mmCIF file of C-alpha atoms and ligand atoms in Angstrom:
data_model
loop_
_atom_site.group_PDB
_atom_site.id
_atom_site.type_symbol
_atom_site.label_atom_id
_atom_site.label_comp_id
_atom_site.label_asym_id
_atom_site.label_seq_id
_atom_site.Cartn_x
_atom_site.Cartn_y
_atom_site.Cartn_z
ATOM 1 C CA UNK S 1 103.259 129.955 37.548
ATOM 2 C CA UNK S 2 99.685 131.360 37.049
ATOM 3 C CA UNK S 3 98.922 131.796 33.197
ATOM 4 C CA UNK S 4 95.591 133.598 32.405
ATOM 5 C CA UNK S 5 94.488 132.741 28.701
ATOM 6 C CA UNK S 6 91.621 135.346 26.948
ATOM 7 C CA UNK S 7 90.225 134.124 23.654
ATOM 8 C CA UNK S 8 86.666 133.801 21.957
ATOM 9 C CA UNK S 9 87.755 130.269 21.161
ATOM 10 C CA UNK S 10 88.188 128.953 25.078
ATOM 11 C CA UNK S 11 87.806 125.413 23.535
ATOM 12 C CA UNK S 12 90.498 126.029 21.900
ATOM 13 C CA UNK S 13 92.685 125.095 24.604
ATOM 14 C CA UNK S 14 91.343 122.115 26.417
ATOM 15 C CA UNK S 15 94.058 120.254 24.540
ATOM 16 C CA UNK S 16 96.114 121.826 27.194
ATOM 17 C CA UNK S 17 94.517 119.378 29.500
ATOM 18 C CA UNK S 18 97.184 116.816 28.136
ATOM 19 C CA UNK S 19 100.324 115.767 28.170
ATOM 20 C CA UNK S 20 103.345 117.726 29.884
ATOM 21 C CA UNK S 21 101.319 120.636 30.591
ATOM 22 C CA UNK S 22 97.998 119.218 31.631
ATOM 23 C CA UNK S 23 99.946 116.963 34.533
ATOM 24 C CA UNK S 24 101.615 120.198 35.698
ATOM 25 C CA UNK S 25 98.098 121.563 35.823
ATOM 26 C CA UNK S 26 97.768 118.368 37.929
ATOM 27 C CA UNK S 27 100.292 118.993 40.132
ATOM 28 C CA UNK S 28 99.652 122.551 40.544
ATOM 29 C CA UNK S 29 103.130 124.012 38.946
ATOM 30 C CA UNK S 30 100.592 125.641 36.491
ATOM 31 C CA UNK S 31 97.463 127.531 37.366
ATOM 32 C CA UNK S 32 96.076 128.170 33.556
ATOM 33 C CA UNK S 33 92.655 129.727 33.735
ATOM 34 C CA UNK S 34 91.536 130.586 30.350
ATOM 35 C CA UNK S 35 88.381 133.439 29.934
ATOM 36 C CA UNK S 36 86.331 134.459 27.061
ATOM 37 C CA UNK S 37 86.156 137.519 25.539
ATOM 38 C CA UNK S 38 82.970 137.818 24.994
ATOM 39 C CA UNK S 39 81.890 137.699 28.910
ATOM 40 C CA UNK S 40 83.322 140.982 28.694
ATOM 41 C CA UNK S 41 80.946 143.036 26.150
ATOM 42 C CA UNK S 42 77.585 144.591 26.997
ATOM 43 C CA UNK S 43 75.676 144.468 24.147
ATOM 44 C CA UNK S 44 73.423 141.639 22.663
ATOM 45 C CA UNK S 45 75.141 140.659 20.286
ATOM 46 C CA UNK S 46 78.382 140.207 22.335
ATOM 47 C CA UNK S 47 80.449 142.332 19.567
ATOM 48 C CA UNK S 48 83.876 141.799 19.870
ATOM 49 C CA UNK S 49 85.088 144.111 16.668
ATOM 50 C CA UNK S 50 84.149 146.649 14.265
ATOM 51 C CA UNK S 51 85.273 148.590 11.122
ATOM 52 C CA UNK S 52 88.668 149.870 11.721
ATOM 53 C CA UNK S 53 89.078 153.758 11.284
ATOM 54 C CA UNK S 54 90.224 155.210 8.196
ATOM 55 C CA UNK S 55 89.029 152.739 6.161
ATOM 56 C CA UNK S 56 90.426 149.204 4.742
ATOM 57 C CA UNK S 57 89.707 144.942 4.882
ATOM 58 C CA UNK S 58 88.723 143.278 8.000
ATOM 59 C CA UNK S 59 87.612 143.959 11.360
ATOM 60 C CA UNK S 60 89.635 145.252 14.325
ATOM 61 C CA UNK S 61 88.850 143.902 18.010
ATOM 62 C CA UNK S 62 87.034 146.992 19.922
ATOM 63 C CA UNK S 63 88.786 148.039 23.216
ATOM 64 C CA UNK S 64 86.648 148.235 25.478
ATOM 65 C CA UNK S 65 85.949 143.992 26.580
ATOM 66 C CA UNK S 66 89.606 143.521 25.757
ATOM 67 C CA UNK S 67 90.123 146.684 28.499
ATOM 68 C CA UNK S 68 87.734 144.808 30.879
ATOM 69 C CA UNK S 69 88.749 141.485 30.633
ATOM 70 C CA UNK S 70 92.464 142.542 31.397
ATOM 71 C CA UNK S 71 91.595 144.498 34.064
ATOM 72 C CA UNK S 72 89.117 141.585 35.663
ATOM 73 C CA UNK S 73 92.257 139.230 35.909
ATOM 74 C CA UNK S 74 94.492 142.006 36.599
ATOM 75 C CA UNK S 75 92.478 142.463 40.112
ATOM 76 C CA UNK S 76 91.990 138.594 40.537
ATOM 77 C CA UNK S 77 95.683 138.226 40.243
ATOM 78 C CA UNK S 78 96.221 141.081 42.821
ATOM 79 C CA UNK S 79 93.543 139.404 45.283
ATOM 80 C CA UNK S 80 95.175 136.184 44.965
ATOM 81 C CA UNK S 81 98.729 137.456 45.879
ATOM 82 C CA UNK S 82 97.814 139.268 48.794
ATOM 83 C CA UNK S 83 97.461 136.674 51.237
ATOM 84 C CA UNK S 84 96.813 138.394 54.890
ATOM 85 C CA UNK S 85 99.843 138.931 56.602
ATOM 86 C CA UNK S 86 100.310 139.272 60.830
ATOM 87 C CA UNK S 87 102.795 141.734 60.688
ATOM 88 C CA UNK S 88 103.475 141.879 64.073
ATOM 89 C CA UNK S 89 105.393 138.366 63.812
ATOM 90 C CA UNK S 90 107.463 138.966 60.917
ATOM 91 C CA UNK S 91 109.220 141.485 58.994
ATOM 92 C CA UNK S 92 110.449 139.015 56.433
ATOM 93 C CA UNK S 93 107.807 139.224 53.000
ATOM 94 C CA UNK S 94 106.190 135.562 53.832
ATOM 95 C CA UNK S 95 106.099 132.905 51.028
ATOM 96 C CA UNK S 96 104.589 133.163 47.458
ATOM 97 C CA UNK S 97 104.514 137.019 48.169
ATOM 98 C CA UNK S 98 105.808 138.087 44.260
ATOM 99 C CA UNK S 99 108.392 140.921 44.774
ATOM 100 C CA UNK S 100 106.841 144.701 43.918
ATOM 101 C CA UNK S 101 108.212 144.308 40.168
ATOM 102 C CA UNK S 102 106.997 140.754 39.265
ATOM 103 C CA UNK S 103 103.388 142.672 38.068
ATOM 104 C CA UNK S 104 101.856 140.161 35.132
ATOM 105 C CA UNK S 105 103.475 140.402 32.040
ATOM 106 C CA UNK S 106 100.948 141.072 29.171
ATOM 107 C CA UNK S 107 102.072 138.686 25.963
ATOM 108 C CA UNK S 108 100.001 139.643 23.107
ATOM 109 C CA UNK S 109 100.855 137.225 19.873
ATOM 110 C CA UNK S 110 101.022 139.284 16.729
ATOM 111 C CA UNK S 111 102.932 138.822 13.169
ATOM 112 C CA UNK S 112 103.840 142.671 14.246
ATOM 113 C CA UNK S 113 105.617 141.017 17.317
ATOM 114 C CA UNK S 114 109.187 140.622 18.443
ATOM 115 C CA UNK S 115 110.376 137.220 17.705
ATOM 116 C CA UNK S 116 109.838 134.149 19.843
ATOM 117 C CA UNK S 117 112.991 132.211 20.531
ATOM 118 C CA UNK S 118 113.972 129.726 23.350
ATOM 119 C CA UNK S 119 115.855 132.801 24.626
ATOM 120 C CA UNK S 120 112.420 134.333 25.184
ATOM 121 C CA UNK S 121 110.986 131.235 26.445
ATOM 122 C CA UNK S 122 113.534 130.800 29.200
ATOM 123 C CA UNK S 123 112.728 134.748 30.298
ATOM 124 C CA UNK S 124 109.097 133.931 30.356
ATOM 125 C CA UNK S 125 109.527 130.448 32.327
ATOM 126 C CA UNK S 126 110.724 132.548 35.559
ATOM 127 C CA UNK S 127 107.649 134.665 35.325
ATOM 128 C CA UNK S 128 105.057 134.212 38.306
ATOM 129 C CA UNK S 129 101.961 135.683 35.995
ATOM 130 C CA UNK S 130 101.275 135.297 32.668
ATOM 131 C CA UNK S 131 98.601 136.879 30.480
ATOM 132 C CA UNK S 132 98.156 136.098 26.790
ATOM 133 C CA UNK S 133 95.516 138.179 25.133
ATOM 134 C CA UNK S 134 94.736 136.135 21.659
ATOM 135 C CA UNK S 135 93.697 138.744 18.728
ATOM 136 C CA UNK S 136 91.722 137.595 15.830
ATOM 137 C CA UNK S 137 90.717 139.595 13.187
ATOM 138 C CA UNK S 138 93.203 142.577 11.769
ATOM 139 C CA UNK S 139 94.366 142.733 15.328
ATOM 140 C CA UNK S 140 93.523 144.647 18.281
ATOM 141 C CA UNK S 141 92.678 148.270 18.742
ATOM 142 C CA UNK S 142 96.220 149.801 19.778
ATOM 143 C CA UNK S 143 95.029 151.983 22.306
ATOM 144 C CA UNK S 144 94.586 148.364 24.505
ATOM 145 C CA UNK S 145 98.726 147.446 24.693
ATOM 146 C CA UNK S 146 99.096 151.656 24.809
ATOM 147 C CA UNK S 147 97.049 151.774 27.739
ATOM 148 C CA UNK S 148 98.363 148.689 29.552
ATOM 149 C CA UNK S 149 101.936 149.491 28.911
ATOM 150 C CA UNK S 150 101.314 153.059 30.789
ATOM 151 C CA UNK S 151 101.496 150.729 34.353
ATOM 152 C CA UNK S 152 102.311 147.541 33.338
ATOM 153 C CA UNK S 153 104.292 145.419 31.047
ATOM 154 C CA UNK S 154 103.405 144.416 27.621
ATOM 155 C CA UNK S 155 104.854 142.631 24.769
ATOM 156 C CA UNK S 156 103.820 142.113 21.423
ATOM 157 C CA UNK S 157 105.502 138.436 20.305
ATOM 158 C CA UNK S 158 105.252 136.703 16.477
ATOM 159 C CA UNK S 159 105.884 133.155 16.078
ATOM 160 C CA UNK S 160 107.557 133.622 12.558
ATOM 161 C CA UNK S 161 107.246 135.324 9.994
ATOM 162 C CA UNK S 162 103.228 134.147 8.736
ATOM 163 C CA UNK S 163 100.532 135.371 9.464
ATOM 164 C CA UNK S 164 98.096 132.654 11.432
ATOM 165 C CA UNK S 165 94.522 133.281 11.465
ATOM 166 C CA UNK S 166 94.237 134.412 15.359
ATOM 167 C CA UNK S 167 96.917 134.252 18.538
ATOM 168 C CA UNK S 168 95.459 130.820 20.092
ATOM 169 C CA UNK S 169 97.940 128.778 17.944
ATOM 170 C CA UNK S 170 100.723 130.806 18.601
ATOM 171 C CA UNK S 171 99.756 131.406 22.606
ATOM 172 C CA UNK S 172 99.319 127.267 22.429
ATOM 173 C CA UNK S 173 103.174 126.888 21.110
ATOM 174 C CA UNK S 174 104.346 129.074 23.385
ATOM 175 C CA UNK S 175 102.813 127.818 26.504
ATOM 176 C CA UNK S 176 104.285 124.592 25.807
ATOM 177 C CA UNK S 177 108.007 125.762 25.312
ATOM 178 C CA UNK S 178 107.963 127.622 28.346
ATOM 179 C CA UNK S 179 105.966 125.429 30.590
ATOM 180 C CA UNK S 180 108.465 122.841 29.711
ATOM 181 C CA UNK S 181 110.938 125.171 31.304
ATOM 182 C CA UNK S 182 109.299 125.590 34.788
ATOM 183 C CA UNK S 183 111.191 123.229 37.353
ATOM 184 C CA UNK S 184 109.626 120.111 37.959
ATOM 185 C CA UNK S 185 107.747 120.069 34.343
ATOM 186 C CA UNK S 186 109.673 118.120 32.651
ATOM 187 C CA UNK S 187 111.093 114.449 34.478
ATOM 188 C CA UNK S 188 114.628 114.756 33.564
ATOM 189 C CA UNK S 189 116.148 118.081 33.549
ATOM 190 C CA UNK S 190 118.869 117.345 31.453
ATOM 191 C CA UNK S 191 117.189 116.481 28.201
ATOM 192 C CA UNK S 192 116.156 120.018 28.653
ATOM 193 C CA UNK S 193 119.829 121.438 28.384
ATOM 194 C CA UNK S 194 120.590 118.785 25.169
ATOM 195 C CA UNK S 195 117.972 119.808 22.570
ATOM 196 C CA UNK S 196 117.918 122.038 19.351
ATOM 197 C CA UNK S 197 118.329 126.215 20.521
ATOM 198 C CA UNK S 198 119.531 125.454 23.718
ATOM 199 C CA UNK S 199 123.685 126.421 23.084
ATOM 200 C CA UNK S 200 122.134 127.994 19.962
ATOM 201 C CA UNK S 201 122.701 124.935 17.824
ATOM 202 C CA UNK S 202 120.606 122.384 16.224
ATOM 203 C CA UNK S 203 120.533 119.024 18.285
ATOM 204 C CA UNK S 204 122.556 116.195 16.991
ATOM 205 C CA UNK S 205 120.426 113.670 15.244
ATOM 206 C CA UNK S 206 119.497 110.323 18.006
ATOM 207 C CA UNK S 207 119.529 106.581 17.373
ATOM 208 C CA UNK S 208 117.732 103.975 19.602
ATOM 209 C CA UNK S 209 117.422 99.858 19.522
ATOM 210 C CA UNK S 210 117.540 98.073 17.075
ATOM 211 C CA UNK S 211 120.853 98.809 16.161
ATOM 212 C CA UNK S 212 119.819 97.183 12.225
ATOM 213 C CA UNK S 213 116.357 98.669 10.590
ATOM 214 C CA UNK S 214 115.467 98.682 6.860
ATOM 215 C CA UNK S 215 118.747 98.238 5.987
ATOM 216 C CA UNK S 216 119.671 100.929 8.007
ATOM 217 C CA UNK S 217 122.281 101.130 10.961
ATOM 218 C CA UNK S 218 123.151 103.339 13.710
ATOM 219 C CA UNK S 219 127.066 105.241 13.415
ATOM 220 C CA UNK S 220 129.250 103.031 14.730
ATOM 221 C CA UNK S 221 130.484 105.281 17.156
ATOM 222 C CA UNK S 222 127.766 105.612 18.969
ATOM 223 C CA UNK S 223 128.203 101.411 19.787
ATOM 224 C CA UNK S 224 131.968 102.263 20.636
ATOM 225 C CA UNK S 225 131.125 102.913 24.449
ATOM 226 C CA UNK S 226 133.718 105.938 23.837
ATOM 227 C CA UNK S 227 131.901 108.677 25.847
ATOM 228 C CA UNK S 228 134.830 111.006 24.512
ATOM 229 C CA UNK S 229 134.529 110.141 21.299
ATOM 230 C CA UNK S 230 130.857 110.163 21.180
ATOM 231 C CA UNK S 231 130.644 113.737 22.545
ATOM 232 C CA UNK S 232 132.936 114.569 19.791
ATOM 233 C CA UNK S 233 131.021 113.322 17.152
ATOM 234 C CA UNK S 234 127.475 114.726 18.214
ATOM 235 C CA UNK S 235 128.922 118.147 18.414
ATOM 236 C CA UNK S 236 130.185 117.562 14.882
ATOM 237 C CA UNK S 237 126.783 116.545 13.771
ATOM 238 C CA UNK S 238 125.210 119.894 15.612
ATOM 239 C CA UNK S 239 127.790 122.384 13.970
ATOM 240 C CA UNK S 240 127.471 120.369 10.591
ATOM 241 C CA UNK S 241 123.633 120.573 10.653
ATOM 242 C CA UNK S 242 123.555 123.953 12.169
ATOM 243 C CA UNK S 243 125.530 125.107 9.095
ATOM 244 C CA UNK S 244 123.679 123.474 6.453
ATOM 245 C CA UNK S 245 120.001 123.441 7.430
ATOM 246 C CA UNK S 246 119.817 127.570 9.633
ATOM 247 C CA UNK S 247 123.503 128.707 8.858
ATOM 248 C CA UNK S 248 121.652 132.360 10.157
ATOM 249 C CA UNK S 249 122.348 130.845 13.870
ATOM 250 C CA UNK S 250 126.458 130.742 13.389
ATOM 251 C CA UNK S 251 128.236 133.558 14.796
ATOM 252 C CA UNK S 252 129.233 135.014 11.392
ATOM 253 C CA UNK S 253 133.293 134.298 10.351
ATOM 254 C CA UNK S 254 135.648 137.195 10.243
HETATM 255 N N1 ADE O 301 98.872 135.961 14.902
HETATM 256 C C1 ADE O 301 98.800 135.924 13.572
HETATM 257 N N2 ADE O 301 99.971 135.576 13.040
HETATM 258 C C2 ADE O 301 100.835 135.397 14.076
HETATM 259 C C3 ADE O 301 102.197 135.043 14.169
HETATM 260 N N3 ADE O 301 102.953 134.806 13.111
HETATM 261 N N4 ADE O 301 102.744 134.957 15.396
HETATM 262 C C4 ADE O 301 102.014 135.216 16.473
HETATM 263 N N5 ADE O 301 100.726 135.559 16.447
HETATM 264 C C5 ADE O 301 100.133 135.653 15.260
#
């Protein structure tokens, strides 16, 4: 997958150099390239914003490097995909050719945003292009996810309901849950298919050696060596979590 980051923090995200996501960066399962903003305005002072109209706090991001900067990775990514092709050999589409709708998908983070569940994450993992556009301010000048969404695809996406202090927290987060996602990210698939959200549960809570700590044991059934039982009694756990800590995620009883 080829994720394209643009921020006026790039430093920001060298912690994505680490960890899960930095080996697949490694490996070459993700291509992350992350640009700044600000190579993208013409004036000296590399002005990013200005006074929104009709008054009111804050700043709003200007259009027109937000406009460039899209549209500078938006040609790279087309360059890129276009390998030459002998089409005198082949009428098959050769390898690593994206089909005619997998254009990038634009994913700007915003409190104003659709919300960001592991639902989302696993439609985003089978992306081939990614492009996260990280506002600051009191956002971004609409006519910038108006224009793009006119020929491509854009989404507006909130973390929760907070408001952060710019996208490159939220873009981080969600980088992470659907990089983990991408086949051959994570070691052993099925820890992936076990955790919290995944069957739209919490998980059930874990134990590991020793079996004694602080006073403290483990439930005995997880010592039993009864895989039945044991299945039984962590899907207990999830459903009696679930409904005490986020009883919002049980299908509501008739
Ligand atoms: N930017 C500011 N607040 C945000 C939030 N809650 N989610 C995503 N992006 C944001």
């Amino acid at each position: 997958m080829r994720i394209d980051i643009i921020t006026i923090f790039p430093e920001f995200f060298s912690v994505l150099d680490v960890s899960l996501v930095g080996k697949a960066r490694q490996s070459g399962l993700i291509d992350l390239r992350v640009h700044n903003l600000r190579d993208h305005t013409h004036d000296r002072h590399h002005s990013v914003d200005d006074t929104p109209y009709g008054g009111g706090a804050g700043m709003v991001m200007k259009p027109e490097p937000w406009g460039d900067a899209i549209d500078a990775i938006l040609t790279n990514v087309q360059t890129a995909a276009a390998p030459e092709v002998d089409l005198s050999t082949t009428d098959a589409p050769p390898a690593g050719v994206p089909a005619p709708d997998a254009a990038p998908l634009l994913i700007f983070p915003s409190p104003a945003g659709e919300l960001f569940t592991q639902a989302m994450a696993r439609e985003l993992a089978g992306e081939s292009n990614l492009i996260f556009g990280c506002g600051r301010y009191e956002g971004i000048d609409q006519r910038v996810f108006d224009h793009f969404a006119v020929t491509g695809r854009v989404r507006l996406v909130s973390l929760g309901d907070y408001v952060l202090n710019g996208g490159e927290v939220a873009v981080m987060a969600m980088i992470e849950a659907v990089g983990r996602l991408i086949p051959g990210v994570v070691g052993n698939p099925e820890s992936l298919v076990e955790e919290s959200h995944e069957d739209g549960l919490l998980e059930y809570p874990s134990y590991t050696k020793p079996s004694a700590w602080r006073g403290l044991g483990v439930p005995p059934v997880l010592l039993s060596g009864n895989h039945g039982a044991i299945a039984i009694w962590r899907r207990e756990q999830q459903l009696e979590r679930t409904a005490r800590v986020r009883p919002d995620l049980l299908p509501p009883a008739n």
